[in-house]
mmCIF file of C-alpha atoms in Angstrom:
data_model
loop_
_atom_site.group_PDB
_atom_site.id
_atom_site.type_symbol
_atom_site.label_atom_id
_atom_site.label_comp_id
_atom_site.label_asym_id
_atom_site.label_seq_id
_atom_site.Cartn_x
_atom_site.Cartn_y
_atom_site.Cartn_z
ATOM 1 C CA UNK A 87 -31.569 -4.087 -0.912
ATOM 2 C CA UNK A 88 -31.524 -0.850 1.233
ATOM 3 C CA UNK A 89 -28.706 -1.893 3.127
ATOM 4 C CA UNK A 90 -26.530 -2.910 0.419
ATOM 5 C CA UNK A 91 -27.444 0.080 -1.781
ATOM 6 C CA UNK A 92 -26.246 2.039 1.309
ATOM 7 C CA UNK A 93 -22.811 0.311 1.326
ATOM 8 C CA UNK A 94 -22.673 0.589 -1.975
ATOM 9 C CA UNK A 95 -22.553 4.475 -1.741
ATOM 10 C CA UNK A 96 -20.464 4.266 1.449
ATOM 11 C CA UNK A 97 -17.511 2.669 -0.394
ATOM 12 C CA UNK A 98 -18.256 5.048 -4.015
ATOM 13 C CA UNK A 99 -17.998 7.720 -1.687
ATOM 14 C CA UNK A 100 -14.487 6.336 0.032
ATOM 15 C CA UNK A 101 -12.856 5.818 -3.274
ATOM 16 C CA UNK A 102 -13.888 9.100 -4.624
ATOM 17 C CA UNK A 103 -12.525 11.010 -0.970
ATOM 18 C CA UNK A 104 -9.123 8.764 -2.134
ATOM 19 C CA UNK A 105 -8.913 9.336 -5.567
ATOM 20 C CA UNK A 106 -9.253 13.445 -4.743
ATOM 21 C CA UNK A 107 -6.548 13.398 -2.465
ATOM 22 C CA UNK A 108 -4.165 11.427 -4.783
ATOM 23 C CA UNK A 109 -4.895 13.678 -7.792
ATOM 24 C CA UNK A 110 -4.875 16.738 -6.244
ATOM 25 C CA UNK A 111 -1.319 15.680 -3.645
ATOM 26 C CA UNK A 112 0.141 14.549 -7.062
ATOM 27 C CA UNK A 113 -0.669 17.482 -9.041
ATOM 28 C CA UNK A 114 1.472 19.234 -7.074
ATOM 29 C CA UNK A 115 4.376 16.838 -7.241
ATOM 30 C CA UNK A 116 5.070 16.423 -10.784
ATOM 31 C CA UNK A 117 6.833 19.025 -13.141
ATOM 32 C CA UNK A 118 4.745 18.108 -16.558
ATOM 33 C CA UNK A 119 1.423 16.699 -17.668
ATOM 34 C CA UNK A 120 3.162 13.905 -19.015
ATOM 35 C CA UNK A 121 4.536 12.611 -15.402
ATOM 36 C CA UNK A 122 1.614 13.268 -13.849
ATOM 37 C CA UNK A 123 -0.455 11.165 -16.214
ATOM 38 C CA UNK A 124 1.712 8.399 -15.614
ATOM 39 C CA UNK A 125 1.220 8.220 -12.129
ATOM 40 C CA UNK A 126 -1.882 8.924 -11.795
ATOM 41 C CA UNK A 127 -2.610 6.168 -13.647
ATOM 42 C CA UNK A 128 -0.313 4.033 -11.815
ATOM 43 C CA UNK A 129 -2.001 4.975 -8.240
ATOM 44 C CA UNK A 130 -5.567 4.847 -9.743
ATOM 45 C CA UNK A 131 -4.803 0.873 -11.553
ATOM 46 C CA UNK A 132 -3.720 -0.180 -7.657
ATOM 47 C CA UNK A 133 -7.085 1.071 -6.489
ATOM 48 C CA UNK A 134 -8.958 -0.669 -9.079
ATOM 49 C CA UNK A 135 -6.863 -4.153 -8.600
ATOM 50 C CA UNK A 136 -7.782 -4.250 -4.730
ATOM 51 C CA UNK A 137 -11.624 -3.041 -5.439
ATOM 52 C CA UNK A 138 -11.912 -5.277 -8.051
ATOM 53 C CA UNK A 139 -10.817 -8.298 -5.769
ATOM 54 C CA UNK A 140 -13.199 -6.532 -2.687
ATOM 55 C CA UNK A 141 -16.419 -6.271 -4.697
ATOM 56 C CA UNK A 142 -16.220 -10.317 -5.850
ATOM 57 C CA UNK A 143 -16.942 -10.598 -1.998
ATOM 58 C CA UNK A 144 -20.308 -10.442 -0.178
ATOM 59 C CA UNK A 145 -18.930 -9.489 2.783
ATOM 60 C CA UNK A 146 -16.516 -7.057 1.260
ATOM 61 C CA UNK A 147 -13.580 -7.739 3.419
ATOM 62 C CA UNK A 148 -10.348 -8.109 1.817
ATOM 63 C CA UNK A 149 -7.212 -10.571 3.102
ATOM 64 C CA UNK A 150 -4.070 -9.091 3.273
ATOM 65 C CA UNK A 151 -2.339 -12.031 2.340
ATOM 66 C CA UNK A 152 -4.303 -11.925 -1.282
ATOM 67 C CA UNK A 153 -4.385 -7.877 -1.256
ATOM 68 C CA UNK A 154 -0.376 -7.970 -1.203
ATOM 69 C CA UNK A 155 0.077 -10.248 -3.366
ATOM 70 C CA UNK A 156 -1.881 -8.477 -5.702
ATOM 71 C CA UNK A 157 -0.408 -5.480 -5.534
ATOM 72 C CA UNK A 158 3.161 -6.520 -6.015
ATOM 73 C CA UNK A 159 3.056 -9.190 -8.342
ATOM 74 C CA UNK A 160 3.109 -6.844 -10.837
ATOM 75 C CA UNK A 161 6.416 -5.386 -9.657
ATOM 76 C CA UNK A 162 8.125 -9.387 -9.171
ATOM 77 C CA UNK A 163 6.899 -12.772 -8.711
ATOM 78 C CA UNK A 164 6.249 -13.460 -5.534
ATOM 79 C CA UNK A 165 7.914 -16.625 -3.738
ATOM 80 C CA UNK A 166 10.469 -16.263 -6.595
ATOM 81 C CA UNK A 167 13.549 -15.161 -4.871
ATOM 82 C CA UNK A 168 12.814 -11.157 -5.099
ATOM 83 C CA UNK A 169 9.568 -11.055 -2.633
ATOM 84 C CA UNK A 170 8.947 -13.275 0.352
ATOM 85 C CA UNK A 171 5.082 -12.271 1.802
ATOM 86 C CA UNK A 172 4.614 -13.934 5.247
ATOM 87 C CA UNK A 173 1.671 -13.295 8.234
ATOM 88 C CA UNK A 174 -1.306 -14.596 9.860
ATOM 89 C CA UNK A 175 -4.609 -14.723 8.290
ATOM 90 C CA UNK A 176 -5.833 -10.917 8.250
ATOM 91 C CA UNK A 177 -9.056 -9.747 6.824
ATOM 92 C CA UNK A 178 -9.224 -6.061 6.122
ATOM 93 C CA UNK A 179 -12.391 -3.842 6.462
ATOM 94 C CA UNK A 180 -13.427 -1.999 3.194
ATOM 95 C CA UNK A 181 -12.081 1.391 4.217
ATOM 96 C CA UNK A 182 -8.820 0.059 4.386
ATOM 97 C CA UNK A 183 -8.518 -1.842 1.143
ATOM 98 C CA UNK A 184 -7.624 1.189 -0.160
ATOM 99 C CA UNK A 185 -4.916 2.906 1.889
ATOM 100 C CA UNK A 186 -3.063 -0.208 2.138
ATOM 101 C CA UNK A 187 -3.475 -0.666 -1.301
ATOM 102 C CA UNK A 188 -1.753 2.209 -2.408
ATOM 103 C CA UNK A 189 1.178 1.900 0.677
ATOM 104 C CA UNK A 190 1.883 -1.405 -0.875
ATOM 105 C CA UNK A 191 1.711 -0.121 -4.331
ATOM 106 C CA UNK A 192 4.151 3.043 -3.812
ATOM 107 C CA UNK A 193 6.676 0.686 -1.562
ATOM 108 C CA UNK A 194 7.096 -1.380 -4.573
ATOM 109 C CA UNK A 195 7.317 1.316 -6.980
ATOM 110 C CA UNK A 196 9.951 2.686 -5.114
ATOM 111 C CA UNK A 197 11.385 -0.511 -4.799
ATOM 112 C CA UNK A 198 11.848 -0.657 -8.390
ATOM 113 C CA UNK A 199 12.913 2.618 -9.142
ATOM 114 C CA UNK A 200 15.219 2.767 -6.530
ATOM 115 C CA UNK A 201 15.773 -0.323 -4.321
ATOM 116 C CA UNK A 202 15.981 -3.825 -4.170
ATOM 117 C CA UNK A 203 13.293 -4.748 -7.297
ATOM 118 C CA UNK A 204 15.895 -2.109 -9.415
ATOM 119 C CA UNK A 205 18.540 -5.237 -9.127
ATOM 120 C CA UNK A 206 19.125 -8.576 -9.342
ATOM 121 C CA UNK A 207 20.304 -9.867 -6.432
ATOM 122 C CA UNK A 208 17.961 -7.331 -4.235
ATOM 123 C CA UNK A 209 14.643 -8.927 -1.834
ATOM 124 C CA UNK A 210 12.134 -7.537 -0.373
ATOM 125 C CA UNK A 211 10.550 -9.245 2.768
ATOM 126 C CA UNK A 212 6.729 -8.008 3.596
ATOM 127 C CA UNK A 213 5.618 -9.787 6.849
ATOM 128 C CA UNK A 214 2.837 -9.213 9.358
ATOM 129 C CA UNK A 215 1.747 -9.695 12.686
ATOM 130 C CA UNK A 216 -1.766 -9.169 15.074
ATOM 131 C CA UNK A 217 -1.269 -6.509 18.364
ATOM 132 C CA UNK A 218 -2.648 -4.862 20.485
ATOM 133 C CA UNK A 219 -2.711 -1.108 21.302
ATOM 134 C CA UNK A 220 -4.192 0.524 23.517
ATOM 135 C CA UNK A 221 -6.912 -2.102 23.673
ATOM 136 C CA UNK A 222 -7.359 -2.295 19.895
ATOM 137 C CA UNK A 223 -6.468 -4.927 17.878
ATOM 138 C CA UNK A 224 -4.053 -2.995 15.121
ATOM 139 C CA UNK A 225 -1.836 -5.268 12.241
ATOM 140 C CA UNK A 226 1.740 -4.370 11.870
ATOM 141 C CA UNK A 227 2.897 -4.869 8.276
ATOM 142 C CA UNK A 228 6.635 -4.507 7.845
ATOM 143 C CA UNK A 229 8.530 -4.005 4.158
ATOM 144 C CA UNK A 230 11.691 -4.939 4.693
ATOM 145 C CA UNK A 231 14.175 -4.527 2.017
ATOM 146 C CA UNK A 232 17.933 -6.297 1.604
ATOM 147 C CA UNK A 233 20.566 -6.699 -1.417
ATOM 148 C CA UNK A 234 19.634 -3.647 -3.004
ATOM 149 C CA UNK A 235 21.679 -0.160 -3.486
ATOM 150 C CA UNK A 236 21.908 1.831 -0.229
ATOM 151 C CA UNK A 237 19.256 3.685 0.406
ATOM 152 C CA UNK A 238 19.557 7.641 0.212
ATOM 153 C CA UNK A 239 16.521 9.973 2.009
ATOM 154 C CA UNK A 240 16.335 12.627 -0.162
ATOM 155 C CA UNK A 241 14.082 14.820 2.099
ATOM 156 C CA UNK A 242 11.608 14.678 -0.525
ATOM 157 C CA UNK A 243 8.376 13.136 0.482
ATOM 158 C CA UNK A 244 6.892 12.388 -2.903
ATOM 159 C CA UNK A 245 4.238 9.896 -3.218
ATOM 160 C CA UNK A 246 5.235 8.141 0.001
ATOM 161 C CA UNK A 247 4.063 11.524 2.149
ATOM 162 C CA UNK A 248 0.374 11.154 0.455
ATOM 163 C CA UNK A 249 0.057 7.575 1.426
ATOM 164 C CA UNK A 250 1.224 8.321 4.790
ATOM 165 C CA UNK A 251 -1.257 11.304 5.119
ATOM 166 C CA UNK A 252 -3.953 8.891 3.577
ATOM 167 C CA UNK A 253 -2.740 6.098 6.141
ATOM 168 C CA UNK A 254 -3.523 9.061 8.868
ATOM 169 C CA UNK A 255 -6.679 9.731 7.948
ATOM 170 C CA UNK A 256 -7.696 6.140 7.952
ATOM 171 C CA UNK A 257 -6.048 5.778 11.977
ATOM 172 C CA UNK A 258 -2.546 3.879 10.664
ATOM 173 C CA UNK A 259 0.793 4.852 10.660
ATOM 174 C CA UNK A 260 3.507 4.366 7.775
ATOM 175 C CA UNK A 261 6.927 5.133 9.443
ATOM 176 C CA UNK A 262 9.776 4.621 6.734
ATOM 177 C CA UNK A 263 13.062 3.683 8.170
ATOM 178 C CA UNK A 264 16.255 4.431 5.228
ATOM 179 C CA UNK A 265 18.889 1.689 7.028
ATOM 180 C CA UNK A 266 22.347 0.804 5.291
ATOM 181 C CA UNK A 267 20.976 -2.633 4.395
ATOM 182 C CA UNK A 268 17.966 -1.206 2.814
ATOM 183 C CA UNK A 269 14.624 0.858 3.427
ATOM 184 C CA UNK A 270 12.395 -0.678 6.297
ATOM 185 C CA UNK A 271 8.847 0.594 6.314
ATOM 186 C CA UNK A 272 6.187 -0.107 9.165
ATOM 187 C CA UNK A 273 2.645 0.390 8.543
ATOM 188 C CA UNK A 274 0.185 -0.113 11.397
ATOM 189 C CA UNK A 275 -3.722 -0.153 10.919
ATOM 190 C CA UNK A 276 -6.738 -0.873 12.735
ATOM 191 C CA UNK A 277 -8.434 -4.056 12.387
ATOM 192 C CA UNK A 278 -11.229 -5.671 13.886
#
């Protein structure tokens, strides 16, 4: 009972750190109260989709095949054309259910708003893979996106910096690639 009252806290306490870094990072990004109610909510309902799906575990691992699909079904149904989700079995520590919950979440948001989920005849291709680096065993994600408008970096980080400074703090990278055939975004964490 000790133990598991200890994990209990451990995650609480990881979910708070998360939530006070998106609040406060989007504070600062949106012009009214109005905008930043919206997303706020938006960032907070991807948290509680992927700790929802952790906490009917014992173990409290998360796959990343289920934790992305998930997370975008809400933006297109998956295997129907639009989204294409393809890797290895991956199972994702607790501490990183969340930062790759909300990378996920804000690629497809921005897909929406201003990619391939915004038309028709736009996909978006999320595939992983198992490396190593540096003698640890990292997964590279990649959210590849074709058939949409082409992609314009506006210089503006918006939500995509606080996932990426998030992604930092939890030892991954997000590097966002804005290619004529459509944004390409590679996010690398630490697995065990």
């Amino acid at each position: 009972r000790e133990l598991a009252d200890e994990e209990l806290f451990h995650r609480l306490r990881n979910v708070v750190n998360v939530m006070s870094v998106i609040t406060r990072m989007t504070s600062k990004q949106q012009e009214s109260v109005a905008d930043f109610g919206q997303k706020i909510t938006e960032r907070l309902a991807a948290l509680s989709t992927v700790h929802f799906s952790s906490s009917n575990r014992s173990s409290g691992v998360i796959g990343l095949a289920e934790l992305t699909r998930s997370i975008v079904a809400a933006y297109a149904p998956v295997g129907e054309l639009q989204i294409a989700i393809n890797g290895p079995e991956v199972n994702l520590a607790p501490s990183l259910a969340s930062p790759v919950s909300l990378a996920l979440h804000e690629l497809a948001t921005n897909a929406v708003k201003y990619g391939s989920l915004g038309v028709e005849d736009g996909n978006v291709d999320v595939s992983w893979r198992l490396a190593t680096e540096d003698n640890a065993k990292r997964v590279q994600l990649e959210w590849r996106e074709t058939g949409g408008p082409e992609p314009k970096y506006s210089g503006r980080t918006g939500g995509t910096g606080i996932v990426k400074k998030i992604i930092e703090a939890a030892g991954g990278t997000l590097d966002l690639d804005w290619r004529g055939s459509g944004l390409v975004a590679t996010l690398s964490v630490p697995v065990d």
